[in-house]
PDB file of C-alpha atoms in Angstrom:
ATOM      1  CA  MET Z  20      98.165 100.543  99.879  1.00 92.00           C
ATOM      2  CA  ARG Z  21      95.438  98.574  98.105  1.00 95.00           C
ATOM      3  CA  THR Z  22      93.725 100.246  95.160  1.00 96.00           C
ATOM      4  CA  ALA Z  23      90.279  99.241  93.939  1.00 97.00           C
ATOM      5  CA  ILE Z  24      89.734  99.656  90.215  1.00 97.00           C
ATOM      6  CA  ASP Z  25      86.425 100.925  88.843  1.00 96.00           C
ATOM      7  CA  THR Z  26      84.977  99.247  85.756  1.00 96.00           C
ATOM      8  CA  ASN Z  27      85.499 102.327  83.587  1.00 95.00           C
ATOM      9  CA  ILE Z  28      89.280 102.114  84.067  1.00 97.00           C
ATOM     10  CA  LEU Z  29      89.587  98.649  82.562  1.00 97.00           C
ATOM     11  CA  SER Z  30      86.979  99.220  79.871  1.00 95.00           C
ATOM     12  CA  ALA Z  31      88.870 102.351  78.714  1.00 95.00           C
ATOM     13  CA  LEU Z  32      92.088 100.343  78.679  1.00 95.00           C
ATOM     14  CA  TRP Z  33      90.520  97.472  76.736  1.00 95.00           C
ATOM     15  CA  SER Z  34      88.867  99.912  74.294  1.00 94.00           C
ATOM     16  CA  LYS Z  35      92.225 101.561  73.653  1.00 93.00           C
ATOM     17  CA  GLU Z  36      90.794 104.983  74.425  1.00 93.00           C
ATOM     18  CA  SER Z  37      93.134 107.957  74.191  1.00 94.00           C
ATOM     19  CA  SER Z  38      93.654 107.758  77.944  1.00 93.00           C
ATOM     20  CA  ALA Z  39      94.769 104.091  77.811  1.00 95.00           C
ATOM     21  CA  SER Z  40      98.515 104.747  78.101  1.00 95.00           C
ATOM     22  CA  ALA Z  41      98.014 107.069  81.082  1.00 95.00           C
ATOM     23  CA  ILE Z  42      95.701 104.492  82.661  1.00 96.00           C
ATOM     24  CA  ALA Z  43      98.303 101.755  82.187  1.00 95.00           C
ATOM     25  CA  LYS Z  44     100.943 103.958  83.820  1.00 95.00           C
ATOM     26  CA  ASN Z  45      98.632 104.803  86.757  1.00 95.00           C
ATOM     27  CA  LEU Z  46      97.803 101.121  87.225  1.00 96.00           C
ATOM     28  CA  GLY Z  47     101.515 100.281  87.257  1.00 95.00           C
ATOM     29  CA  ASN Z  48     102.179 102.972  89.854  1.00 95.00           C
ATOM     30  CA  ALA Z  49      99.261 101.841  92.004  1.00 95.00           C
ATOM     31  CA  LYS Z  50     100.396  98.213  91.784  1.00 95.00           C
ATOM     32  CA  ALA Z  51     103.901  99.239  92.894  1.00 94.00           C
ATOM     33  CA  GLU Z  52     102.377 100.999  95.919  1.00 94.00           C
ATOM     34  CA  GLY Z  53     100.335  97.959  96.952  1.00 93.00           C
ATOM     35  CA  GLY Z  54      97.803  95.574  95.480  1.00 93.00           C
ATOM     36  CA  LEU Z  55      95.217  96.099  92.767  1.00 97.00           C
ATOM     37  CA  VAL Z  56      91.690  94.882  93.452  1.00 97.00           C
ATOM     38  CA  VAL Z  57      88.382  94.687  91.652  1.00 97.00           C
ATOM     39  CA  GLY Z  58      85.287  94.061  93.686  1.00 96.00           C
ATOM     40  CA  ALA Z  59      82.618  91.542  92.757  1.00 96.00           C
ATOM     41  CA  PRO Z  60      80.336  94.145  91.100  1.00 96.00           C
ATOM     42  CA  VAL Z  61      83.204  95.370  88.913  1.00 97.00           C
ATOM     43  CA  TYR Z  62      84.027  91.794  87.935  1.00 97.00           C
ATOM     44  CA  ALA Z  63      80.383  91.235  86.941  1.00 96.00           C
ATOM     45  CA  GLU Z  64      80.336  94.457  84.914  1.00 96.00           C
ATOM     46  CA  LEU Z  65      83.572  93.467  83.152  1.00 97.00           C
ATOM     47  CA  LEU Z  66      81.898  90.288  81.922  1.00 96.00           C
ATOM     48  CA  ALA Z  67      79.458  92.517  80.005  1.00 95.00           C
ATOM     49  CA  PHE Z  68      82.251  94.345  78.181  1.00 93.00           C
ATOM     50  CA  SER Z  69      81.870  94.106  74.409  1.00 91.00           C
ATOM     51  CA  LYS Z  70      83.597  90.981  73.065  1.00 85.00           C
ATOM     52  CA  ALA Z  71      84.849  89.975  76.526  1.00 92.00           C
ATOM     53  CA  THR Z  72      84.519  86.374  77.548  1.00 94.00           C
ATOM     54  CA  GLU Z  73      84.823  85.015  81.046  1.00 96.00           C
ATOM     55  CA  SER Z  74      88.173  83.504  80.015  1.00 96.00           C
ATOM     56  CA  PHE Z  75      89.429  86.839  78.720  1.00 96.00           C
ATOM     57  CA  VAL Z  76      88.469  88.636  81.938  1.00 97.00           C
ATOM     58  CA  ASN Z  77      89.916  85.927  84.183  1.00 97.00           C
ATOM     59  CA  ASN Z  78      93.155  85.711  82.197  1.00 97.00           C
ATOM     60  CA  PHE Z  79      93.590  89.483  82.096  1.00 96.00           C
ATOM     61  CA  LEU Z  80      93.076  89.811  85.839  1.00 97.00           C
ATOM     62  CA  SER Z  81      95.409  86.900  86.556  1.00 96.00           C
ATOM     63  CA  ASP Z  82      98.108  88.092  84.138  1.00 95.00           C
ATOM     64  CA  THR Z  83      98.079  91.615  85.570  1.00 94.00           C
ATOM     65  CA  GLY Z  84      97.971  90.509  89.199  1.00 95.00           C
ATOM     66  CA  ILE Z  85      94.598  92.112  89.890  1.00 97.00           C
ATOM     67  CA  PHE Z  86      92.845  90.358  92.778  1.00 97.00           C
ATOM     68  CA  VAL Z  87      89.070  89.834  92.635  1.00 97.00           C
ATOM     69  CA  ASP Z  88      87.447  90.456  96.010  1.00 96.00           C
ATOM     70  CA  PHE Z  89      84.260  88.396  96.102  1.00 96.00           C
ATOM     71  CA  ASP Z  90      84.067  88.478  99.908  1.00 93.00           C
ATOM     72  CA  PHE Z  91      82.217  91.643 100.880  1.00 93.00           C
ATOM     73  CA  GLN Z  92      81.642  91.879 104.597  1.00 91.00           C
ATOM     74  CA  GLN Z  93      78.425  93.115 106.229  1.00 94.00           C
ATOM     75  CA  PRO Z  94      79.641  96.732 106.673  1.00 93.00           C
ATOM     76  CA  VAL Z  95      79.996  97.085 102.889  1.00 95.00           C
ATOM     77  CA  TRP Z  96      76.397  96.027 102.297  1.00 96.00           C
ATOM     78  CA  LEU Z  97      75.009  98.156 105.118  1.00 96.00           C
ATOM     79  CA  GLU Z  98      76.900 101.264 104.019  1.00 95.00           C
ATOM     80  CA  ALA Z  99      75.927 100.753 100.375  1.00 95.00           C
ATOM     81  CA  GLY Z 100      72.262 100.465 101.365  1.00 96.00           C
ATOM     82  CA  ARG Z 101      72.375 103.564 103.557  1.00 95.00           C
ATOM     83  CA  ARG Z 102      74.088 105.707 100.949  1.00 94.00           C
ATOM     84  CA  PHE Z 103      71.889 104.420  98.127  1.00 93.00           C
ATOM     85  CA  ALA Z 104      68.804 105.250 100.210  1.00 93.00           C
ATOM     86  CA  ARG Z 105      70.088 108.814 100.822  1.00 91.00           C
ATOM     87  CA  TYR Z 106      70.788 109.190  97.113  1.00 90.00           C
ATOM     88  CA  ALA Z 107      67.292 107.915  96.187  1.00 88.00           C
ATOM     89  CA  LYS Z 108      65.679 110.337  98.636  1.00 87.00           C
ATOM     90  CA  ARG Z 109      67.746 113.232  97.282  1.00 85.00           C
ATOM     91  CA  ARG Z 110      66.881 112.259  93.701  1.00 82.00           C
ATOM     92  CA  ARG Z 111      63.142 112.102  94.438  1.00 81.00           C
ATOM     93  CA  ARG Z 112      63.294 115.582  96.013  1.00 81.00           C
ATOM     94  CA  ALA Z 113      65.223 117.015  93.058  1.00 76.00           C
ATOM     95  CA  ALA Z 114      62.672 115.788  90.508  1.00 71.00           C
ATOM     96  CA  ARG Z 115      65.164 113.234  89.143  1.00 62.00           C
ATOM     97  CA  LEU Z 116      67.757 115.705  87.927  1.00 63.00           C
ATOM     98  CA  GLY Z 117      71.218 114.497  86.971  1.00 63.00           C
ATOM     99  CA  PRO Z 118      72.453 111.087  85.944  1.00 62.00           C
ATOM    100  CA  ARG Z 119      70.837 108.057  87.496  1.00 70.00           C
ATOM    101  CA  ARG Z 120      73.142 105.946  89.649  1.00 75.00           C
ATOM    102  CA  LEU Z 121      72.875 102.220  90.093  1.00 85.00           C
ATOM    103  CA  LEU Z 122      73.128 100.260  93.313  1.00 91.00           C
ATOM    104  CA  ALA Z 123      76.396  98.765  91.993  1.00 92.00           C
ATOM    105  CA  ASP Z 124      77.994 102.236  92.191  1.00 92.00           C
ATOM    106  CA  PHE Z 125      77.208 102.368  95.898  1.00 93.00           C
ATOM    107  CA  ILE Z 126      78.476  98.855  96.531  1.00 95.00           C
ATOM    108  CA  ILE Z 127      81.729  99.718  94.722  1.00 94.00           C
ATOM    109  CA  GLY Z 128      82.083 102.923  96.764  1.00 94.00           C
ATOM    110  CA  SER Z 129      81.315 101.158 100.042  1.00 94.00           C
ATOM    111  CA  HIS Z 130      83.844  98.454  99.220  1.00 94.00           C
ATOM    112  CA  GLY Z 131      86.356 101.243  98.613  1.00 93.00           C
ATOM    113  CA  LEU Z 132      85.701 102.656 102.065  1.00 92.00           C
ATOM    114  CA  ALA Z 133      85.623  99.423 104.025  1.00 92.00           C
ATOM    115  CA  GLN Z 134      88.045  97.021 102.393  1.00 90.00           C
ATOM    116  CA  VAL Z 135      90.653  98.943 100.369  1.00 92.00           C
ATOM    117  CA  ASP Z 136      92.576 102.189 100.727  1.00 92.00           C
ATOM    118  CA  ARG Z 137      91.482 104.067  97.597  1.00 95.00           C
ATOM    119  CA  ILE Z 138      89.696 103.702  94.274  1.00 96.00           C
ATOM    120  CA  MET Z 139      90.848 104.470  90.739  1.00 96.00           C
ATOM    121  CA  THR Z 140      88.056 105.782  88.509  1.00 95.00           C
ATOM    122  CA  LEU Z 141      87.480 107.894  85.420  1.00 93.00           C
ATOM    123  CA  ASP Z 142      84.311 109.317  86.957  1.00 89.00           C
ATOM    124  CA  PRO Z 143      85.297 110.940  90.266  1.00 92.00           C
ATOM    125  CA  GLN Z 144      82.055 112.954  90.372  1.00 87.00           C
ATOM    126  CA  ARG Z 145      80.175 109.674  90.731  1.00 83.00           C
ATOM    127  CA  TYR Z 146      81.792 109.139  94.123  1.00 90.00           C
ATOM    128  CA  LYS Z 147      82.518 112.664  95.388  1.00 91.00           C
ATOM    129  CA  GLN Z 148      78.954 113.512  96.385  1.00 88.00           C
ATOM    130  CA  ASP Z 149      78.041 110.223  98.046  1.00 91.00           C
ATOM    131  CA  PHE Z 150      81.505 109.181  99.267  1.00 94.00           C
ATOM    132  CA  PRO Z 151      83.355 112.433 100.029  1.00 94.00           C
ATOM    133  CA  GLU Z 152      85.760 110.651 102.381  1.00 94.00           C
ATOM    134  CA  LEU Z 153      86.781 108.081  99.746  1.00 93.00           C
ATOM    135  CA  LYS Z 154      90.303 108.609  98.432  1.00 94.00           C
ATOM    136  CA  LEU Z 155      90.217 108.752  94.626  1.00 95.00           C
ATOM    137  CA  ILE Z 156      92.866 108.408  91.936  1.00 90.00           C
TER     138      ILE Z 156
END
């Protein structure tokens, strides 16, 4: 069972947030159940982490056995576009209430649906409304 990792998981781990030990344990369990994956948008977001260098990110991912999936197939892009469009329409109707989501969130969710089995995130609400069928950890 392949598990995609959302950016907030690794940034919380790197920041040594109070949840870091639980995150490390969950990552270990997920790795034991199959592979760990970050998609291309997550990789790009990780490069923006405070004090992270490209070397740091690459070494961390390599050392922990986390695969970077740069090869997103057409269904990922189509699904991300469709769901982002529905979100934008819903947001316009609701007079822009609630947090604003970025296209990257929809690409990450679509990757989770099409190319992995589940996604690990600290923000399940982000995905529940627009990806109700996505299995979350």
